[in-house]
Amino acid sequence: MNDLVSRFSAVRSHTAALAAPLSAEDCCVQSMPDASPVKWHLAHTTWFFETFVLEPNEPGFEPFHPAFRVLFNSYYNGVGARHPRPQRGLLTRPALSDVLAYRANVEQRMQAVLARQADNAALQSLVELGLQHEQQHQELLLTDVLHLLSCNPLAPAYRDALPPVAASAQAPDWLEFSGGLCEIGHGGSGFAFDNELPRHTTYLAPYALCSRLVSQAEFAAFVADGGYRRPELWLAEGWDWRAAQQIEHPLYWRHAPGGGWKVFGLYGEQPLDPQAPVTQLSYFEAEACARWAGARLPTEAEWEAAAASRGGTGTQTAEGSGLRDLFGSVWQWTQSSYAPYPGFRAAEGAVGEYNGKFMVNQYVLRGSSCATPPGHARLSYRNFFPATARWQFSGLRLARDL
Amino acid sequence: MNDLVSRFSAVRSHTAALAAPLSAEDCCVQSMPDASPVKWHLAHTTWFFETFVLEPNEPGFEPFHPAFRVLFNSYYNGVGARHPRPQRGLLTRPALSDVLAYRANVEQRMQAVLARQADNAALQSLVELGLQHEQQHQELLLTDVLHLLSCNPLAPAYRDALPPVAASAQAPDWLEFSGGLCEIGHGGSGFAFDNELPRHTTYLAPYALCSRLVSQAEFAAFVADGGYRRPELWLAEGWDWRAAQQIEHPLYWRHAPGGGWKVFGLYGEQPLDPQAPVTQLSYFEAEACARWAGARLPTEAEWEAAAASRGGTGTQTAEGSGLRDLFGSVWQWTQSSYAPYPGFRAAEGAVGEYNGKFMVNQYVLRGSSCATPPGHARLSYRNFFPATARWQFSGLRLARDL
Amino acid sequence: MNDLVSRFSAVRSHTAALAAPLSAEDCCVQSMPDASPVKWHLAHTTWFFETFVLEPNEPGFEPFHPAFRVLFNSYYNGVGARHPRPQRGLLTRPALSDVLAYRANVEQRMQAVLARQADNAALQSLVELGLQHEQQHQELLLTDVLHLLSCNPLAPAYRDALPPVAASAQAPDWLEFSGGLCEIGHGGSGFAFDNELPRHTTYLAPYALCSRLVSQAEFAAFVADGGYRRPELWLAEGWDWRAAQQIEHPLYWRHAPGGGWKVFGLYGEQPLDPQAPVTQLSYFEAEACARWAGARLPTEAEWEAAAASRGGTGTQTAEGSGLRDLFGSVWQWTQSSYAPYPGFRAAEGAVGEYNGKFMVNQYVLRGSSCATPPGHARLSYRNFFPATARWQFSGLRLARDL
Amino acid sequence: MNDLVSRFSAVRSHTAALAAPLSAEDCCVQSMPDASPVKWHLAHTTWFFETFVLEPNEPGFEPFHPAFRVLFNSYYNGVGARHPRPQRGLLTRPALSDVLAYRANVEQRMQAVLARQADNAALQSLVELGLQHEQQHQELLLTDVLHLLSCNPLAPAYRDALPPVAASAQAPDWLEFSGGLCEIGHGGSGFAFDNELPRHTTYLAPYALCSRLVSQAEFAAFVADGGYRRPELWLAEGWDWRAAQQIEHPLYWRHAPGGGWKVFGLYGEQPLDPQAPVTQLSYFEAEACARWAGARLPTEAEWEAAAASRGGTGTQTAEGSGLRDLFGSVWQWTQSSYAPYPGFRAAEGAVGEYNGKFMVNQYVLRGSSCATPPGHARLSYRNFFPATARWQFSGLRLARDL
């Protein structure tokens, strides 16, 4: 339990640290309906603890502010009304300073509850869910504010430092997997979201995965080869979407004055880094690029089974013998529609709305990204977005049949 | 080859017969972008033969009308430009009589080509694809014109006859299947679409399927129990769609003056038939109804494996021992996203656009419906529509885990 | 009264004659929400007589078909429910033949009522309103079906004959008017719509009008001079609309293969006729062209006062001394917003909805067009459309301050 | 010229004072495309002086920040590119503090230019235009931030003080005017916008105006009498708009818990004040209310002629003998479409875009409101908004024919 107390502090502090470089103005504005203001992330993650942990566990519970119950509910019908998502950016009040006070207040009360109920396993489990939830919002906070900054003609950088130097080029290897019966899904005793359960058997035909991610140079070759002008490379719905939105390149790519590309990111506008993985791709773009390369996207079962057998964790994988950059670089689109695993059962109560109700018209991403908090991802982790989502740290790893 | 010649005549005549009860006005109008005019179906199925069979096989080929090449191309980028889909209903010219003349002309030329090339297997294969394609449009012709008629306050009936008398009530049975490794996909020598290939192994956990389809009475109970008012029964995207569209019941259900429901269909407005299967459901409605019933939709692999082992063909299944109404009643939504089978490869050339490029954001339906031409469906057949499609003969069969 | 009987026959026959060259399909389809199907015009003009004349004046009145009361009501809230305007084209039933039977039935009953009530001045006045109303729909029938035909890549002609030969070029004259106090509005004893009343005094500053209409050659020069690319020539709202709609030329102008323009019209696709007046202009296009020409649009009072003092009627004006083509060529946009005259009072009852409720966000056109039935227009006639309406026979005559 | 220098300081300070009660967050957010952020108003009014005064008059001119040239251009095509209006709220950078620095910098340079060119009449005239422009934005700043605050469920007040106590009830008088020839438009030597010119003759029929504005109590009676449910009271376009937007009462009216109404305003949520003028009405609502009252809206000429002859300035008009609340309470909708006066000529250059290009599909409001800076309005002042604009301090004064 002491571990949980200190972990609670660490996760909460990390969220605040992510917001620290931003002004109150930066934290308030919502740049599109799919993105939330930073201030809203700060408040909603606090609301989660207040609603699901403090309210049932704190004697004489009183909400910090009655209106926050509605303002900072995201999508839990079981908890009552909620402020409309596209209007989150209109909330100039409460001020950022009020939301920080809300955070401090709930943190203090959480510490008290945690101290008092050191043996309550159900409570600890809910707190852990709240922390995992907050870590998910840490990544969204970054991708959402990055989208906001990308809309600004001044091209402001989230981070002032220089971006990390890209690793030198590595030739892609095709790693082969024999398939057959295998188990996927979360199996251990640690935390997992309900959508990773139950661990179950599946059958895979033989396949190969590329040892590394598709690079920015490779994606630039796709663009130069008319990738965004050739309907035969695209899913029909993707092609229509691309045409209607007049999409000609990844969301954050910009034509450099003398030719070539600049790429906007957390470090501001930088020259395209040929060795770095391409990112901020929609499913449609990733899928078209894979077809152009004579390959395809992996299924999530292929990805997980391969990663389990030959993956290296993080970027420090030894000597190129395995799947590099599974974690910590960019999320990898799979061709798998987000669907319940066989035997899936949503949790009871309002937290049961966490995952299951989104299992339609979304596609699974695997791995993790440079914006994912360290320690948050795992082999069985299932991230998911609609096929048109372009503002995440999402790229691709090629697969093919054997 | 004689078989193919007579089959060609039979399929073509059947299409014309379906249009026979309709006026030129009925055949011309497009009631929504997703539906095509009957006249367009009549012309497009003819265009398919002219473009893919006559053009490469007829000496000195000349198109019946140069403009028809564009007007009646549906979605084949490989064949050139095409008239925008939402504007198909603006084509009052060519007149219905001109389109019927187009049909007769192409049929005559097809007979000549078929007679001349009796040994050309590739040609025969293309003709068979054209006939299967035309049969798919026979069903769409009916569902599209039904949608048009449903928009008319006069509630005109497509068929003047009385509707078939509903079978008497049957108690639903739960049939259990042990799962394990099984094969799905088309395996025989007969015709199949590319999306049914290749036949492949998959692994299934134990499951049960209901012996019969969900009935109109059962769906009426779902509605009466607040099924359209309870967000906890719906996928989140479905709920938002339902709310935005103000959907409160199936598309063709109408409040009867004295209470209860009338249902619009090919026989016009009829009283709800409690024993008949509910139809014209979207995926979202079917999925919510299954959840309300404490069950779920089957996967397509579950459906196919079960149908292969214990199905009866058509409605004449013997004495309740198996899965009834697999075919010929209503298509059955599955929870499976429409995706390529492992090892899927689209056909070469423009006909390769037939299926593969639609494999995103759609859900598979299995079986067949009362509007499917006899002999068209099979165990491995994969129909597919977006989760919001409400105008097909689409219902559901319940499944559950064991 | 005999006059009215024969006038009734003549007007009704003329409507039928306008529809005669069209097929049932042509008469059924609606090409945009602002346009109605020909069949609907045929039925609605009949509904007007049935509702406003027969119902209160025919003993034992029974409607021809109860549903037609709703289907063919245009916008009269005082008469009850109505079929939604954008869905008029979905009514494949009643068939065209049924609507023609409806016309014949109401005509027969109207003749009986007219014979019986030869002395009923109020009735006669309503019948006259109905005939004027039907004449307005005669013009709309033509402009609406022309829009439909313009959407067809086959470019079908409404009329098979050759178009009239354009008159030879005439140099434009500027005719000067001293202004001052003048009277406008309908003053005589003949028929006028309520929006032309009351005749009233207005004050005009001195001004000049051009003796002839802006020609197609002049408008082509405007286009060639970047007229559609220079925001300084446009009203701000017009410019934004133009940009959003990607409008680069008049609605029915098409690039001719070898350069220059073809113009679609009632005679199909014809070469641009330099001397003929430009037509099918929106207010925004007309206004921009006038500014480009260093002039402006006239006000409706300027137009009417000038026409009263120096106009020639129709095209046969003598020797260039006056305002040519006031009538019978193209409607002429004025800069006047459609507004009630001082002292305007709408008629009592449902027919009071005829004009007054549209007096906002529309602009007045004066004169008449080649599609206006002979004898329908007059000096005080006020036609009106929104500033974006592009499918009418609408052009412009230049004005300027003195 | 000393006057201009001190007037410059006074106007600029007043703008800053209006923003003073607001946080940086409040100043950054844009609540709808029609409203601009406060920060944008602060910057744009500064941009106006920088662009139109400093750039041509300051030796060695350098812009404060090159990007601001585009970011804070509103709609002047003649000045180059501009940031899209609906994205003004995405500019979290420059920060509010940077914009305040921009203001200070331009003010200092303006003082220098004004000192150096004390005899430059053209310059002084431009500066005066810039000050009048800034005063217009002072009002918009208030109406825009009020709209933003109105979107916040916390209902925050712009001003903490209590609202002014409403005057006691006064019976409405009908003041009669004989009409005839009269002059309207700006005639004196003081400042006027180009749209108030030239002063010109017009002719008016006899009419009456109500001595006072329509009150909140009267508008509440309109609502209670089904004013928002009776199509016969509305212009057709207004009715369709009302229905589509589901409008049932003025924008800032809210149902009070125990019945009756609360009204949101600069002082937060307050009980409806029966004697106070109704405000935040669209043209459509004002026009419908007038019809319900058996009256109509005045024309702008009627308003100006009446105000010139019997108006009192401001609220302190003596003993009920004249038109009260012409100024300083709420803008008064007229039935006049915003159109050029006879002989109107826009100014040369980019400032010519100030007014003329908006003269379509807008309606004129006369007088001024409680949010108009003192001294800004005059008898000939023409404010204008689209018929659907609901967020201004806009009400109505009744008129009728004699």
PDB file of C-alpha atoms in Angstrom, chain C residues 148-234:
ATOM      1  CA  LEU C 148     -32.799  19.105 -63.912  1.00  0.00           C
ATOM      2  CA  LEU C 149     -31.751  18.711 -67.527  1.00  0.00           C
ATOM      3  CA  SER C 150     -28.583  20.713 -66.829  1.00  0.00           C
ATOM      4  CA  CYS C 151     -27.549  18.058 -64.286  1.00  0.00           C
ATOM      5  CA  ASN C 152     -27.596  15.381 -66.973  1.00  0.00           C
ATOM      6  CA  PRO C 153     -24.268  14.720 -68.718  1.00  0.00           C
ATOM      7  CA  LEU C 154     -26.242  13.955 -71.885  1.00  0.00           C
ATOM      8  CA  ALA C 155     -27.237  17.650 -72.024  1.00  0.00           C
ATOM      9  CA  PRO C 156     -30.768  16.967 -73.258  1.00  0.00           C
ATOM     10  CA  ALA C 157     -32.694  19.850 -74.832  1.00  0.00           C
ATOM     11  CA  TYR C 158     -36.146  20.798 -73.620  1.00  0.00           C
ATOM     12  CA  ARG C 159     -36.985  22.093 -77.078  1.00  0.00           C
ATOM     13  CA  ASP C 160     -35.856  20.412 -80.259  1.00  0.00           C
ATOM     14  CA  ALA C 161     -36.147  23.498 -82.435  1.00  0.00           C
ATOM     15  CA  LEU C 162     -33.273  25.855 -83.116  1.00  0.00           C
ATOM     16  CA  PRO C 163     -32.928  28.816 -80.781  1.00  0.00           C
ATOM     17  CA  PRO C 164     -34.056  32.224 -82.012  1.00  0.00           C
ATOM     18  CA  VAL C 165     -31.425  34.144 -83.935  1.00  0.00           C
ATOM     19  CA  ALA C 166     -29.945  36.885 -81.795  1.00  0.00           C
ATOM     20  CA  ALA C 167     -30.583  40.457 -82.795  1.00  0.00           C
ATOM     21  CA  SER C 168     -27.600  42.303 -84.171  1.00  0.00           C
ATOM     22  CA  ALA C 169     -25.482  44.356 -81.837  1.00  0.00           C
ATOM     23  CA  GLN C 170     -26.746  47.673 -80.542  1.00  0.00           C
ATOM     24  CA  ALA C 171     -24.566  50.211 -78.833  1.00  0.00           C
ATOM     25  CA  PRO C 172     -25.687  50.860 -75.273  1.00  0.00           C
ATOM     26  CA  ASP C 173     -27.177  54.263 -74.537  1.00  0.00           C
ATOM     27  CA  TRP C 174     -27.357  55.880 -71.144  1.00  0.00           C
ATOM     28  CA  LEU C 175     -30.832  57.291 -70.620  1.00  0.00           C
ATOM     29  CA  GLU C 176     -31.055  59.984 -67.984  1.00  0.00           C
ATOM     30  CA  PHE C 177     -33.869  60.516 -65.492  1.00  0.00           C
ATOM     31  CA  SER C 178     -34.298  63.543 -63.330  1.00  0.00           C
ATOM     32  CA  GLY C 179     -35.835  61.735 -60.380  1.00  0.00           C
ATOM     33  CA  GLY C 180     -37.721  63.744 -57.804  1.00  0.00           C
ATOM     34  CA  LEU C 181     -41.059  62.722 -56.383  1.00  0.00           C
ATOM     35  CA  CYS C 182     -42.710  59.900 -58.250  1.00  0.00           C
ATOM     36  CA  GLU C 183     -45.324  57.249 -57.747  1.00  0.00           C
ATOM     37  CA  ILE C 184     -44.662  53.557 -57.905  1.00  0.00           C
ATOM     38  CA  GLY C 185     -46.748  50.486 -57.241  1.00  0.00           C
ATOM     39  CA  HIS C 186     -49.836  49.201 -58.926  1.00  0.00           C
ATOM     40  CA  GLY C 187     -52.397  51.872 -59.573  1.00  0.00           C
ATOM     41  CA  GLY C 188     -54.852  50.691 -62.178  1.00  0.00           C
ATOM     42  CA  SER C 189     -57.932  48.549 -61.912  1.00  0.00           C
ATOM     43  CA  GLY C 190     -56.417  45.350 -63.263  1.00  0.00           C
ATOM     44  CA  PHE C 191     -54.974  42.494 -61.285  1.00  0.00           C
ATOM     45  CA  ALA C 192     -51.946  42.960 -59.084  1.00  0.00           C
ATOM     46  CA  PHE C 193     -50.386  40.929 -56.306  1.00  0.00           C
ATOM     47  CA  ASP C 194     -50.643  42.390 -52.839  1.00  0.00           C
ATOM     48  CA  ASN C 195     -46.903  43.078 -52.796  1.00  0.00           C
ATOM     49  CA  GLU C 196     -47.352  45.710 -55.554  1.00  0.00           C
ATOM     50  CA  LEU C 197     -49.655  47.720 -53.314  1.00  0.00           C
ATOM     51  CA  PRO C 198     -50.302  50.363 -52.304  1.00  0.00           C
ATOM     52  CA  ARG C 199     -49.221  52.754 -54.977  1.00  0.00           C
ATOM     53  CA  HIS C 200     -47.196  55.341 -53.132  1.00  0.00           C
ATOM     54  CA  THR C 201     -44.881  58.279 -53.421  1.00  0.00           C
ATOM     55  CA  THR C 202     -41.147  57.944 -53.335  1.00  0.00           C
ATOM     56  CA  TYR C 203     -38.274  60.325 -53.950  1.00  0.00           C
ATOM     57  CA  LEU C 204     -35.462  59.613 -56.374  1.00  0.00           C
ATOM     58  CA  ALA C 205     -32.184  61.381 -56.971  1.00  0.00           C
ATOM     59  CA  PRO C 206     -31.238  61.867 -60.631  1.00  0.00           C
ATOM     60  CA  TYR C 207     -29.962  58.702 -62.282  1.00  0.00           C
ATOM     61  CA  ALA C 208     -29.287  56.999 -65.590  1.00  0.00           C
ATOM     62  CA  LEU C 209     -30.192  53.549 -66.876  1.00  0.00           C
ATOM     63  CA  CYS C 210     -28.643  51.694 -69.733  1.00  0.00           C
ATOM     64  CA  SER C 211     -30.868  51.291 -72.739  1.00  0.00           C
ATOM     65  CA  ARG C 212     -30.139  47.605 -73.041  1.00  0.00           C
ATOM     66  CA  LEU C 213     -29.255  44.576 -70.964  1.00  0.00           C
ATOM     67  CA  VAL C 214     -25.735  43.377 -70.261  1.00  0.00           C
ATOM     68  CA  SER C 215     -24.843  40.954 -73.030  1.00  0.00           C
ATOM     69  CA  GLN C 216     -23.160  37.582 -72.934  1.00  0.00           C
ATOM     70  CA  ALA C 217     -20.124  39.088 -74.657  1.00  0.00           C
ATOM     71  CA  GLU C 218     -19.842  41.725 -71.951  1.00  0.00           C
ATOM     72  CA  PHE C 219     -20.163  39.156 -69.226  1.00  0.00           C
ATOM     73  CA  ALA C 220     -17.518  36.996 -70.909  1.00  0.00           C
ATOM     74  CA  ALA C 221     -15.221  40.019 -70.770  1.00  0.00           C
ATOM     75  CA  PHE C 222     -15.923  40.315 -67.047  1.00  0.00           C
ATOM     76  CA  VAL C 223     -14.963  36.649 -66.596  1.00  0.00           C
ATOM     77  CA  ALA C 224     -11.858  37.052 -68.750  1.00  0.00           C
ATOM     78  CA  ASP C 225     -10.843  40.096 -66.698  1.00  0.00           C
ATOM     79  CA  GLY C 226     -10.709  37.972 -63.554  1.00  0.00           C
ATOM     80  CA  GLY C 227     -14.206  38.929 -62.465  1.00  0.00           C
ATOM     81  CA  TYR C 228     -14.539  35.760 -60.407  1.00  0.00           C
ATOM     82  CA  ARG C 229     -11.090  36.119 -58.844  1.00  0.00           C
ATOM     83  CA  ARG C 230     -11.088  39.687 -57.595  1.00  0.00           C
ATOM     84  CA  PRO C 231     -12.659  40.115 -54.162  1.00  0.00           C
ATOM     85  CA  GLU C 232     -12.761  43.896 -54.506  1.00  0.00           C
ATOM     86  CA  LEU C 233     -15.547  43.475 -57.070  1.00  0.00           C
ATOM     87  CA  TRP C 234     -17.807  41.491 -54.772  1.00  0.00           C
TER      88      TRP C 234
END
